[in-house]
mmCIF file of C-alpha atoms and ligand atoms in Angstrom:
data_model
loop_
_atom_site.group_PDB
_atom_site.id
_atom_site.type_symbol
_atom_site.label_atom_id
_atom_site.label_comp_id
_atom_site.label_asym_id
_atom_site.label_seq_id
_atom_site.Cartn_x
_atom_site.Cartn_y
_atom_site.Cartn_z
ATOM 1 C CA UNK L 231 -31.756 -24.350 27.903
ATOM 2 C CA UNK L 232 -33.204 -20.780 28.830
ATOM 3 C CA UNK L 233 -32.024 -18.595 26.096
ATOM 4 C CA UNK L 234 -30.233 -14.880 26.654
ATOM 5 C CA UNK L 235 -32.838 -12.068 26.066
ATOM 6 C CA UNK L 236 -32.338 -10.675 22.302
ATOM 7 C CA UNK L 237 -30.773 -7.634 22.423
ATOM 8 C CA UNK L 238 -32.344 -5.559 20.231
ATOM 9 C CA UNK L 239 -30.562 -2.714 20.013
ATOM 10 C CA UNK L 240 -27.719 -3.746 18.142
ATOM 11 C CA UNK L 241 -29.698 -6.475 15.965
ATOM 12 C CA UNK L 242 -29.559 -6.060 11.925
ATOM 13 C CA UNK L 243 -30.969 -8.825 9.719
ATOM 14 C CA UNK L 244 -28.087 -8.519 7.458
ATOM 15 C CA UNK L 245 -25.825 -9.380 10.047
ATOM 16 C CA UNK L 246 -25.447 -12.623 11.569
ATOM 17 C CA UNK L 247 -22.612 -11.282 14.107
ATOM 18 C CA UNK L 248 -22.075 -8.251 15.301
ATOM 19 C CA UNK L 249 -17.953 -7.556 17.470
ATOM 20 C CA UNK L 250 -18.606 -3.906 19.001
ATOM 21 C CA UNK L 251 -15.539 -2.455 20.121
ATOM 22 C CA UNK L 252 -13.976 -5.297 21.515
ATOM 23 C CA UNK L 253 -10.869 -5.542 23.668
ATOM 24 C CA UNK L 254 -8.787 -8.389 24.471
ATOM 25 C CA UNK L 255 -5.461 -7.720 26.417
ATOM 26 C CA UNK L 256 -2.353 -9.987 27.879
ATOM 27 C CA UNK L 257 -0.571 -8.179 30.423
ATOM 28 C CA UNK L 258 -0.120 -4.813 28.836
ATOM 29 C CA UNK L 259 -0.383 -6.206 25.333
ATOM 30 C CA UNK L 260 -3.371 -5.003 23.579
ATOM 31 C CA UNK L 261 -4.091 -8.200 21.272
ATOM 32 C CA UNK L 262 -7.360 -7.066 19.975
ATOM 33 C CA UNK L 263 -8.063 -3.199 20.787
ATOM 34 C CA UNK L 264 -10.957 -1.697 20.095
ATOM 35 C CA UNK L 265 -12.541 -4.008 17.326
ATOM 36 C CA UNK L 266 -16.276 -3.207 15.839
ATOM 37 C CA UNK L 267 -17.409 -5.060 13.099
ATOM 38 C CA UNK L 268 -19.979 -7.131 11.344
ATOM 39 C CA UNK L 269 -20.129 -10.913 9.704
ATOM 40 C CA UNK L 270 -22.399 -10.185 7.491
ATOM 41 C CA UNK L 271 -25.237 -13.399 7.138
ATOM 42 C CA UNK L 272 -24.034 -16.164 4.194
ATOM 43 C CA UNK L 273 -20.803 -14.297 3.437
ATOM 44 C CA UNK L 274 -17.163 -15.440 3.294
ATOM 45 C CA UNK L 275 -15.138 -13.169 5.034
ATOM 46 C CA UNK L 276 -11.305 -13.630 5.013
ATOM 47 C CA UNK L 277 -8.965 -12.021 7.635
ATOM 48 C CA UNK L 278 -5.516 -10.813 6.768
ATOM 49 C CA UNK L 279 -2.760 -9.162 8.564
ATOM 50 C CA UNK L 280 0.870 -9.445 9.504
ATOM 51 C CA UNK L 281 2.226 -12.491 12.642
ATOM 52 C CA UNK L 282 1.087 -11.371 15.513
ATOM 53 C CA UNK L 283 -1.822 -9.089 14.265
ATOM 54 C CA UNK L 284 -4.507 -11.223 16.587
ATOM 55 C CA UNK L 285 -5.737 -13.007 14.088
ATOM 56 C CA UNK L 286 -5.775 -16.116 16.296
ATOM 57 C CA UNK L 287 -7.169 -14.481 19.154
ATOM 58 C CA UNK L 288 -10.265 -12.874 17.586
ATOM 59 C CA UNK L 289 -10.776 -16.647 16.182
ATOM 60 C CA UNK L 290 -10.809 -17.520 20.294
ATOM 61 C CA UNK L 291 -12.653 -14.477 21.443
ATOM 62 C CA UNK L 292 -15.168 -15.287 18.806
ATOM 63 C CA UNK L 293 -15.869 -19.174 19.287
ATOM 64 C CA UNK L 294 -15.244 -18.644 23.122
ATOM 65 C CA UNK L 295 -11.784 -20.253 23.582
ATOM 66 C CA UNK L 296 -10.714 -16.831 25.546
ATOM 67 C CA UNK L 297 -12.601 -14.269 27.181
ATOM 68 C CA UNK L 298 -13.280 -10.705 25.892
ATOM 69 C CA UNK L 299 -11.459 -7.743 28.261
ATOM 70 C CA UNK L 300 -14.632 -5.496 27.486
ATOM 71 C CA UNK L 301 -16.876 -4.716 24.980
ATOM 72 C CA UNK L 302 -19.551 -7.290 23.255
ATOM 73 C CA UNK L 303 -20.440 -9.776 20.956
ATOM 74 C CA UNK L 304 -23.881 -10.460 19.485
ATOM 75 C CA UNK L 305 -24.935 -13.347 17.269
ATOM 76 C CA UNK L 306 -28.258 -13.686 15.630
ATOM 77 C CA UNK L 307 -29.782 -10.588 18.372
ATOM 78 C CA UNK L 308 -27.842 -12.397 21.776
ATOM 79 C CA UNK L 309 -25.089 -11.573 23.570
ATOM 80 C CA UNK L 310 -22.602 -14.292 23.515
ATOM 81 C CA UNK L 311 -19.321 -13.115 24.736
ATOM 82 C CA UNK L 312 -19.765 -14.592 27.960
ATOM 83 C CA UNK L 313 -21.028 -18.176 26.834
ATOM 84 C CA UNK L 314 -18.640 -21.112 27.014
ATOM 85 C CA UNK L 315 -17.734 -22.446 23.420
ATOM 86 C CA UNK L 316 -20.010 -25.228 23.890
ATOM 87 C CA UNK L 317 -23.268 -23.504 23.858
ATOM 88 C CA UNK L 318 -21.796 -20.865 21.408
ATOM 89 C CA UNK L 319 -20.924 -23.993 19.234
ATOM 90 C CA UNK L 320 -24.979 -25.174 20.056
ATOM 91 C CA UNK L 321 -26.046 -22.127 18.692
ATOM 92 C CA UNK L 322 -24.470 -22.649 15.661
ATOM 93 C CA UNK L 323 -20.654 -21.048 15.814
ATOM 94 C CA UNK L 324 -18.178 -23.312 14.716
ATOM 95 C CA UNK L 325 -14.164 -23.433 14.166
ATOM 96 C CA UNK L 326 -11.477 -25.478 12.811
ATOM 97 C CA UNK L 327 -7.774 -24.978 13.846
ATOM 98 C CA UNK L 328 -4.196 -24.035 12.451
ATOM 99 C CA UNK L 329 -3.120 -27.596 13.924
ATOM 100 C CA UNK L 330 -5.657 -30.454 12.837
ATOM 101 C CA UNK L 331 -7.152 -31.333 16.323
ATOM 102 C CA UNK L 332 -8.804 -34.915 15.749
ATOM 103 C CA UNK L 333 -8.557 -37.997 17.461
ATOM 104 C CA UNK L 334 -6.259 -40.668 15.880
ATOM 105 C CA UNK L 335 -7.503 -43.933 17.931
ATOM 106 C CA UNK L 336 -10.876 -43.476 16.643
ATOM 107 C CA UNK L 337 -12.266 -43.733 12.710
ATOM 108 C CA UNK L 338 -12.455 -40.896 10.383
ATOM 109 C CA UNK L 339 -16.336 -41.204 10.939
ATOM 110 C CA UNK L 340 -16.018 -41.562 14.654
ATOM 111 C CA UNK L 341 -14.278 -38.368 14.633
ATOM 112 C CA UNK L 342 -17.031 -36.233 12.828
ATOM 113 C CA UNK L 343 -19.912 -38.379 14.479
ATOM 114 C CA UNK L 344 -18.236 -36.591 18.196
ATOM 115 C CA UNK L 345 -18.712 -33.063 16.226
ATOM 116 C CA UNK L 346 -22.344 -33.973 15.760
ATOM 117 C CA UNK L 347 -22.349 -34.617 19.348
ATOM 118 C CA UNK L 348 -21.227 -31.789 20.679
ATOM 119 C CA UNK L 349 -22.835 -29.099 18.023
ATOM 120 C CA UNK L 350 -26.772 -29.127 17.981
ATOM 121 C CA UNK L 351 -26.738 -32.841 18.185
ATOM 122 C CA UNK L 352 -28.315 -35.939 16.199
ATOM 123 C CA UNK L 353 -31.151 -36.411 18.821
ATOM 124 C CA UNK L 354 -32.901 -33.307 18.149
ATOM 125 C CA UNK L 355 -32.772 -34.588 14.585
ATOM 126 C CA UNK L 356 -33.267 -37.922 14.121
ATOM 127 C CA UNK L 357 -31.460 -38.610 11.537
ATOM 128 C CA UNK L 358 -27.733 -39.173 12.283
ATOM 129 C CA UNK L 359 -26.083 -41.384 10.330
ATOM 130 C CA UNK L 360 -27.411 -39.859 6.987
ATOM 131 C CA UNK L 361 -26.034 -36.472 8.334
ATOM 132 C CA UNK L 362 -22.688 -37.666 9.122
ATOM 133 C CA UNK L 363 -22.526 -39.315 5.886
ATOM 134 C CA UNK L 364 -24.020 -36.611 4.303
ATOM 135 C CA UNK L 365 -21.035 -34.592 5.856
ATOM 136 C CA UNK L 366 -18.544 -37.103 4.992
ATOM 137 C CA UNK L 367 -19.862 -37.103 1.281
ATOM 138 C CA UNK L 368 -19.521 -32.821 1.015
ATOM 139 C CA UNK L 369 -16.092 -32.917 2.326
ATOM 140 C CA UNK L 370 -14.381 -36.339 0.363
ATOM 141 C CA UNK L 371 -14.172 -38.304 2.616
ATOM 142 C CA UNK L 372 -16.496 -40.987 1.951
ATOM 143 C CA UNK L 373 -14.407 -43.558 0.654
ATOM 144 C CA UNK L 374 -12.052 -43.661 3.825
ATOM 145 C CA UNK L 375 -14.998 -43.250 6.494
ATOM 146 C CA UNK L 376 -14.072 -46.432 8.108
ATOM 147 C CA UNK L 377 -10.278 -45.959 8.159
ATOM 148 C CA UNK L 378 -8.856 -45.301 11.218
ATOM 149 C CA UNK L 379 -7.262 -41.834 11.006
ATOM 150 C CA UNK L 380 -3.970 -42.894 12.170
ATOM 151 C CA UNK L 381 -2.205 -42.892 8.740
ATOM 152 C CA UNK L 382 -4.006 -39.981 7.173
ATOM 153 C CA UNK L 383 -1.939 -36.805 5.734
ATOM 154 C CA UNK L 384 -1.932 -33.737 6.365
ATOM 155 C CA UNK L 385 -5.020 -32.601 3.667
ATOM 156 C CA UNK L 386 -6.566 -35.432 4.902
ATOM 157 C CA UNK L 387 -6.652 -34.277 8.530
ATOM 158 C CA UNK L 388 -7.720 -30.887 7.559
ATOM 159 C CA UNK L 389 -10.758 -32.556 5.619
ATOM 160 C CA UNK L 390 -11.974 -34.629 8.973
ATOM 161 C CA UNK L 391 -11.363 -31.527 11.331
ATOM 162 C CA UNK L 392 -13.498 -29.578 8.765
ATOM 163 C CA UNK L 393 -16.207 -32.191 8.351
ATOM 164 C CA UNK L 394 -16.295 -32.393 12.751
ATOM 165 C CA UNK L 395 -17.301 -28.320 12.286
ATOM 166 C CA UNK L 396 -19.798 -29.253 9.494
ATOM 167 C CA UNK L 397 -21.177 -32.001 11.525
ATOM 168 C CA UNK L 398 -22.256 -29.758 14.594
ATOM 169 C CA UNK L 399 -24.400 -28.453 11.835
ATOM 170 C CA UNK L 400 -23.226 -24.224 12.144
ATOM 171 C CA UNK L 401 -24.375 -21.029 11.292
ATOM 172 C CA UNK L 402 -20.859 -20.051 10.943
ATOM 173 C CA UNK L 403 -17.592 -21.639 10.853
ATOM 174 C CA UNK L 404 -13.865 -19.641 12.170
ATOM 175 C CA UNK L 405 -11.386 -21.543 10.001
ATOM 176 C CA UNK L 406 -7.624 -20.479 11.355
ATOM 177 C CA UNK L 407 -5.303 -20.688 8.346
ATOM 178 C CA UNK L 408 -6.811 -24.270 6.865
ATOM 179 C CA UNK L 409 -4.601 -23.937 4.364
ATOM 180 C CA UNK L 410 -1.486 -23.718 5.600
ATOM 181 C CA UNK L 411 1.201 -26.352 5.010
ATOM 182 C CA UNK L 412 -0.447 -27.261 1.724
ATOM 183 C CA UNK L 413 1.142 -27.374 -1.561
ATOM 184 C CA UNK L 414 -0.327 -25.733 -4.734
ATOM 185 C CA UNK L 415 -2.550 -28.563 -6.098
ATOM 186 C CA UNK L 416 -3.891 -29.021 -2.250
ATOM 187 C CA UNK L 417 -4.900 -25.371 -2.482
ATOM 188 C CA UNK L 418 -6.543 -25.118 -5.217
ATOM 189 C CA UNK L 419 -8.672 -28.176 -4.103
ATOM 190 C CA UNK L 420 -9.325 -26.247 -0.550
ATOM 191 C CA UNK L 421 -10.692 -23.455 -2.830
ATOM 192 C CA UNK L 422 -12.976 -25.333 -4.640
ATOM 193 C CA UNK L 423 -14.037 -27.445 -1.503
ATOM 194 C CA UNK L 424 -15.026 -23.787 0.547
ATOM 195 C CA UNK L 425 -16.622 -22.754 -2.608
ATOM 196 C CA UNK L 426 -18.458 -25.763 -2.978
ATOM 197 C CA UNK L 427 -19.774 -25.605 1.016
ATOM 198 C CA UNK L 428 -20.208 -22.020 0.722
ATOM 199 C CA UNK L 429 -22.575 -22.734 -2.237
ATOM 200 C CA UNK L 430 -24.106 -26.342 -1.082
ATOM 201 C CA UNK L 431 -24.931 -25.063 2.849
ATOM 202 C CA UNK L 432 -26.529 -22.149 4.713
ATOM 203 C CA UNK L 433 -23.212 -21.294 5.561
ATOM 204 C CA UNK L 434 -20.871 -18.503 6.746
ATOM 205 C CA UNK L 435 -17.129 -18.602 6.691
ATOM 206 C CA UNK L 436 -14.755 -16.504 8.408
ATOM 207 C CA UNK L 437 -11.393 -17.503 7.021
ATOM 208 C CA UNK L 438 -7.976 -16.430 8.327
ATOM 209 C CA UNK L 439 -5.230 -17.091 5.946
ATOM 210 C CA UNK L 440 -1.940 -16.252 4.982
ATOM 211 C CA UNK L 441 -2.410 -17.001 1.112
ATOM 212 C CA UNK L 442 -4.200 -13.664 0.284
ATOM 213 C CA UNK L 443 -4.867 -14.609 -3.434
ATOM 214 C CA UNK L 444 -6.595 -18.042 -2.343
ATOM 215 C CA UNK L 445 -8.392 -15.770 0.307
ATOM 216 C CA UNK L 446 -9.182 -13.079 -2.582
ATOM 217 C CA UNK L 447 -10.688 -15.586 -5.162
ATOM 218 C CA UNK L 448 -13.100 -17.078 -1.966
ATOM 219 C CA UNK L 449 -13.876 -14.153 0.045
ATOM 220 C CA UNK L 450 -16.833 -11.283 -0.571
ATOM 221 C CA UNK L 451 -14.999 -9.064 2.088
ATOM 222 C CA UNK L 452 -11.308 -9.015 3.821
ATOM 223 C CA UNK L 453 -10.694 -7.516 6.874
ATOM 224 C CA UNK L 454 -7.169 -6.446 7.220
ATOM 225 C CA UNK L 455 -5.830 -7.167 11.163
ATOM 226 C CA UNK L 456 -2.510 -4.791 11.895
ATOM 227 C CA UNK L 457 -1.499 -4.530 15.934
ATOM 228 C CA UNK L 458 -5.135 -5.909 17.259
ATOM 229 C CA UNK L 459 -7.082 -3.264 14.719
ATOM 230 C CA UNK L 460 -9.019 -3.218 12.033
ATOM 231 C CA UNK L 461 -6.687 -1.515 9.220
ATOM 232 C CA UNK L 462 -9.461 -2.194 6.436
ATOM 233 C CA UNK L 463 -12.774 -4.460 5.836
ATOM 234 C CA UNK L 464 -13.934 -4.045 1.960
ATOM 235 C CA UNK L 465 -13.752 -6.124 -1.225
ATOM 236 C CA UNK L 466 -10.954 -7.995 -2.143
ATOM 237 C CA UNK L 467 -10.624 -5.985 -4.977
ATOM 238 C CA UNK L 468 -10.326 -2.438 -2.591
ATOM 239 C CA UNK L 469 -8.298 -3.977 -0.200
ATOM 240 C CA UNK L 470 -5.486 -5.655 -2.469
ATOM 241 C CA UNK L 471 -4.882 -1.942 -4.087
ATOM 242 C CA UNK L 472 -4.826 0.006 -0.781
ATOM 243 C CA UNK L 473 -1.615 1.373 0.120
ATOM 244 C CA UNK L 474 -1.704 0.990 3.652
ATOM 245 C CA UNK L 475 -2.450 -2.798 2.973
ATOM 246 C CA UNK L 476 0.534 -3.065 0.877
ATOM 247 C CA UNK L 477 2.942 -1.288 2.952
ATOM 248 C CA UNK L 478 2.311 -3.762 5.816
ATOM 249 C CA UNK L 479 3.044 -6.648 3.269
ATOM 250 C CA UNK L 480 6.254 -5.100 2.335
ATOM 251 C CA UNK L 481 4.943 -4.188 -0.937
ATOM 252 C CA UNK L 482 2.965 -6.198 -3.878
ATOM 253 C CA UNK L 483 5.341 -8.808 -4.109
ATOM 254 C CA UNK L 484 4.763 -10.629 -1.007
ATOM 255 C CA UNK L 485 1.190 -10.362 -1.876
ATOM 256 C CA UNK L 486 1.460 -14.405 -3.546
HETATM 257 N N1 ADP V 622 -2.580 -16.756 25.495
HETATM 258 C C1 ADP V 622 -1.778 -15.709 25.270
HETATM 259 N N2 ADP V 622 -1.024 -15.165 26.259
HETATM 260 C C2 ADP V 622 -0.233 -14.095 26.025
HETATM 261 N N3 ADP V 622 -0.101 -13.488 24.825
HETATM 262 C C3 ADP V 622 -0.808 -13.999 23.799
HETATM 263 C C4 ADP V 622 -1.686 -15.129 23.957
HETATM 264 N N4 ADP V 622 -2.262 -15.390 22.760
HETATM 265 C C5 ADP V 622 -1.777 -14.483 21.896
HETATM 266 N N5 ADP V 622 -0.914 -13.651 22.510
HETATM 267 C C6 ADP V 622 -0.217 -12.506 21.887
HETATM 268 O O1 ADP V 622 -1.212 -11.715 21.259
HETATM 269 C C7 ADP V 622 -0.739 -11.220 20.003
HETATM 270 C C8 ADP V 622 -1.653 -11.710 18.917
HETATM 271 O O2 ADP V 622 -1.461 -13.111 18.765
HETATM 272 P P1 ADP V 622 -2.293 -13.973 17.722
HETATM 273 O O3 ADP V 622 -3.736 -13.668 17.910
HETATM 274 O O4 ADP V 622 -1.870 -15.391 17.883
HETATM 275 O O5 ADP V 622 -1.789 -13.369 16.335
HETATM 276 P P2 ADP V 622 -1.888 -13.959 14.844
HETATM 277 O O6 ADP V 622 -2.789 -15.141 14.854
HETATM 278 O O7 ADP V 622 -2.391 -12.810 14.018
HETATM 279 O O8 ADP V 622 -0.463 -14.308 14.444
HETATM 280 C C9 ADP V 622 0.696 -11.715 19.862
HETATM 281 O O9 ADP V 622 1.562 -10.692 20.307
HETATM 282 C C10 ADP V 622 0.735 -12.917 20.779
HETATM 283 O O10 ADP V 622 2.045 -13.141 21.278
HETATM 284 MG MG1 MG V 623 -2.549 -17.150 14.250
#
């Protein structure tokens, strides 16, 4: 695979991602308008903002599911804005989506082993099975590896969709609201689970999510999303007490 020149211009060790000013429009709806930031390398960064915000579409715009209207996107010194989300995914960007998107004829196992597949793959690894169990283990799902997914719940999807991402072995995974739909309990246990990947992996996690305590106790940084701009990107901490933050939540009650 011949490899984009690194650009080095816009290359910062700290960063493992780099959106500069970044457009994305539908018609004459400005989704994403004028976006510049930076995933910082081994972070967790959560994303915030109002229905509608483009929270969604910088998930796409960063994994490759949509194309970028103009500006760029660099990942570890290349551009990849114009890359198909396969060979973004090869180079180590991953997602997981609002909807659990996994196969239900095939086994829990089955289901992560295609993730491995279509990431940075098993052969240039050699060792395949103990990564997919490995991945399997990390996530909870060992004891139901064989099942076929056909009868699994809703947490349970979430966990194999998840464990797919880990298995294509990323840099960086774009997780669009994984916990939504989950009770209290089901949270908590998401929390400790990204913690626990966060901690166990090279890993760094770009989390949208509706929950903004959840996303305060996991995140290092939230970026606040309001009309296809960035409102805010600081610590939880700054963010939660901004006024301009609170206002577009309809004040500090809605901020569960
Ligand atoms: N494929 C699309 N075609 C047209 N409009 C879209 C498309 N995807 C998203 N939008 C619009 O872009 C805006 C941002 O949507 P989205 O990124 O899904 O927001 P969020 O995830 O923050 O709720 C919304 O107004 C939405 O209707
Ligand atoms: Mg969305």
């Amino acid at each position: 695979m011949n490899k984009p020149a690194p650009n080095t211009a816009t290359r910062h060790d700290d960063h493992l991602m780099s959106l500069d000013r970044v457009h994305r429009t539908f018609g004459a709806l400005r989704a994403l308008d004028d976006v510049s930031f930076d995933i910082r390398r081994g972070e967790v960064l959560g994303v915030a903002g109002p229905n509608g915000a483009g929270k969604t579409t910088l998930m796409n715009i960063c994994t490759g599911a949509l194309p970028i209207t103009s500006g760029q996107i660099v990942f570890e010194g290349h551009r990849v804005d114009r890359m198909p989300p396969y060979r973004r995914c090869q180079m180590g960007i991953a997602r997981t989506f609002q909807i659990p998107h996994i196969f239900s004829s095939m086994s829990v196992r089955e289901n992560v082993a295609l993730g491995a597949d279509f990431g940075q793959g098993p052969r240039a690894h050699g060792d395949h099975d103990t990564h997919i169990s490995n991945v399997l283990e990390i996530t909870g799902l060992s004891n139901q590896a064989n099942a076929p997914v056909t009868a699994a719940n809703l947490i349970t999807r979430k966990r194999i969709m998840l464990a797919a991402a880990l298995a294509t072995r990323p840099r960086v995974i774009f997780l669009d609201e994984p916990m939504a739909g989950l009770n209290h309990d089901e949270v908590e246990s998401f929390v400790e689970l990204f913690r626990d990947l966060h901690n166990a992996l090279d890993l760094t996690l770009v989390i949208v999510e509706h929950k903004i305590r959840a996303l305060a106790a996991l995140s290092q940084r939230i970026l606040i999303l309001n009309f296809g701009s960035v409102l805010t990107i600081d610590t939880p901490e700054k963010v939660l007490a901004d006024k301009a933050v609170i206002d577009i939540y309809l004040g500090t009650q809605n901020l569960a």
